[in-house]
mmCIF file of C-alpha atoms in Angstrom:
data_model
loop_
_atom_site.group_PDB
_atom_site.id
_atom_site.type_symbol
_atom_site.label_atom_id
_atom_site.label_comp_id
_atom_site.label_asym_id
_atom_site.label_seq_id
_atom_site.Cartn_x
_atom_site.Cartn_y
_atom_site.Cartn_z
ATOM 1 C CA UNK B 28 40.052 -30.916 20.859
ATOM 2 C CA UNK B 29 37.888 -33.677 22.463
ATOM 3 C CA UNK B 30 37.706 -37.402 21.985
ATOM 4 C CA UNK B 31 35.006 -40.002 22.308
ATOM 5 C CA UNK B 32 35.708 -43.659 23.456
ATOM 6 C CA UNK B 33 34.526 -46.126 20.907
ATOM 7 C CA UNK B 34 33.827 -48.628 23.724
ATOM 8 C CA UNK B 35 31.991 -46.833 26.346
ATOM 9 C CA UNK B 36 31.049 -43.481 24.595
ATOM 10 C CA UNK B 37 32.683 -41.261 27.271
ATOM 11 C CA UNK B 38 33.687 -37.860 25.829
ATOM 12 C CA UNK B 39 36.974 -36.276 27.153
ATOM 13 C CA UNK B 40 39.119 -33.398 26.296
ATOM 14 C CA UNK B 41 42.638 -33.570 24.739
ATOM 15 C CA UNK B 42 44.166 -32.895 28.253
ATOM 16 C CA UNK B 43 42.434 -35.864 29.720
ATOM 17 C CA UNK B 44 43.219 -38.438 26.839
ATOM 18 C CA UNK B 45 46.534 -39.692 28.180
ATOM 19 C CA UNK B 46 45.151 -39.950 31.904
ATOM 20 C CA UNK B 47 41.851 -41.627 31.360
ATOM 21 C CA UNK B 48 40.924 -45.243 31.100
ATOM 22 C CA UNK B 49 37.342 -46.542 31.542
ATOM 23 C CA UNK B 50 38.465 -50.017 32.258
ATOM 24 C CA UNK B 51 37.363 -51.154 28.785
ATOM 25 C CA UNK B 52 39.379 -48.637 26.804
ATOM 26 C CA UNK B 53 42.796 -50.282 26.260
ATOM 27 C CA UNK B 54 44.569 -47.499 24.304
ATOM 28 C CA UNK B 55 44.592 -44.808 21.917
ATOM 29 C CA UNK B 56 42.990 -46.920 19.227
ATOM 30 C CA UNK B 57 39.678 -46.885 21.254
ATOM 31 C CA UNK B 58 39.516 -43.096 21.031
ATOM 32 C CA UNK B 59 37.908 -41.123 18.126
ATOM 33 C CA UNK B 60 38.645 -37.481 17.537
ATOM 34 C CA UNK B 61 35.484 -35.415 17.496
ATOM 35 C CA UNK B 62 37.126 -32.540 15.645
ATOM 36 C CA UNK B 63 34.035 -30.349 16.478
ATOM 37 C CA UNK B 64 35.930 -28.104 19.011
ATOM 38 C CA UNK B 65 37.439 -25.109 17.567
ATOM 39 C CA UNK B 66 40.314 -23.118 19.305
ATOM 40 C CA UNK B 67 39.641 -19.485 19.920
ATOM 41 C CA UNK B 68 42.664 -17.218 19.739
ATOM 42 C CA UNK B 69 42.513 -13.739 21.058
ATOM 43 C CA UNK B 70 44.926 -10.808 20.657
ATOM 44 C CA UNK B 71 46.217 -9.013 23.646
ATOM 45 C CA UNK B 72 43.912 -6.181 22.983
ATOM 46 C CA UNK B 73 40.826 -8.397 22.840
ATOM 47 C CA UNK B 74 41.750 -10.284 25.878
ATOM 48 C CA UNK B 75 42.038 -6.843 27.747
ATOM 49 C CA UNK B 76 38.788 -5.646 26.367
ATOM 50 C CA UNK B 77 37.218 -8.963 27.376
ATOM 51 C CA UNK B 78 38.419 -8.630 31.034
ATOM 52 C CA UNK B 79 37.243 -5.038 31.193
ATOM 53 C CA UNK B 80 33.794 -6.170 29.977
ATOM 54 C CA UNK B 81 33.852 -8.946 32.599
ATOM 55 C CA UNK B 82 34.726 -6.376 35.373
ATOM 56 C CA UNK B 83 31.844 -4.112 34.269
ATOM 57 C CA UNK B 84 29.513 -7.109 34.475
ATOM 58 C CA UNK B 85 30.733 -8.170 37.805
ATOM 59 C CA UNK B 86 30.240 -4.589 39.203
ATOM 60 C CA UNK B 87 26.659 -4.656 37.836
ATOM 61 C CA UNK B 88 25.899 -8.064 39.486
ATOM 62 C CA UNK B 89 27.180 -6.619 42.712
ATOM 63 C CA UNK B 90 25.059 -3.493 42.358
ATOM 64 C CA UNK B 91 22.105 -5.731 41.741
ATOM 65 C CA UNK B 92 22.880 -7.811 44.786
ATOM 66 C CA UNK B 93 22.984 -4.549 46.834
ATOM 67 C CA UNK B 94 19.775 -3.356 45.505
ATOM 68 C CA UNK B 95 18.035 -6.648 46.294
ATOM 69 C CA UNK B 96 19.216 -6.575 49.758
ATOM 70 C CA UNK B 97 17.976 -2.962 50.178
ATOM 71 C CA UNK B 98 14.576 -4.018 48.846
ATOM 72 C CA UNK B 99 14.492 -7.051 51.200
ATOM 73 C CA UNK B 100 15.269 -4.672 54.097
ATOM 74 C CA UNK B 101 12.548 -2.122 52.918
ATOM 75 C CA UNK B 102 10.045 -4.905 52.696
ATOM 76 C CA UNK B 103 11.039 -6.301 56.277
ATOM 77 C CA UNK B 104 10.529 -2.669 57.525
ATOM 78 C CA UNK B 105 7.145 -2.393 55.898
ATOM 79 C CA UNK B 106 6.117 -5.731 57.366
ATOM 80 C CA UNK B 107 7.314 -4.897 60.852
ATOM 81 C CA UNK B 108 5.385 -1.534 60.734
ATOM 82 C CA UNK B 109 8.666 0.674 60.688
#
């Protein structure tokens, strides 16, 4: 959940609520709940599937970076007459 200060309009998360003071905000009465933030709950299977998808994505990014470097080297070779 997130909150907005009625005094300075700062927006913070629930974790930060008790640690934050803007200098003008004197207490919890100055904070308004925004209630727009929803909590996402995943099953263990969904978490594992998500992590597997992230790993596939990371591998694709690594492959793309390698291909870009190979392309740069090929262009350098062409420009240097190799």
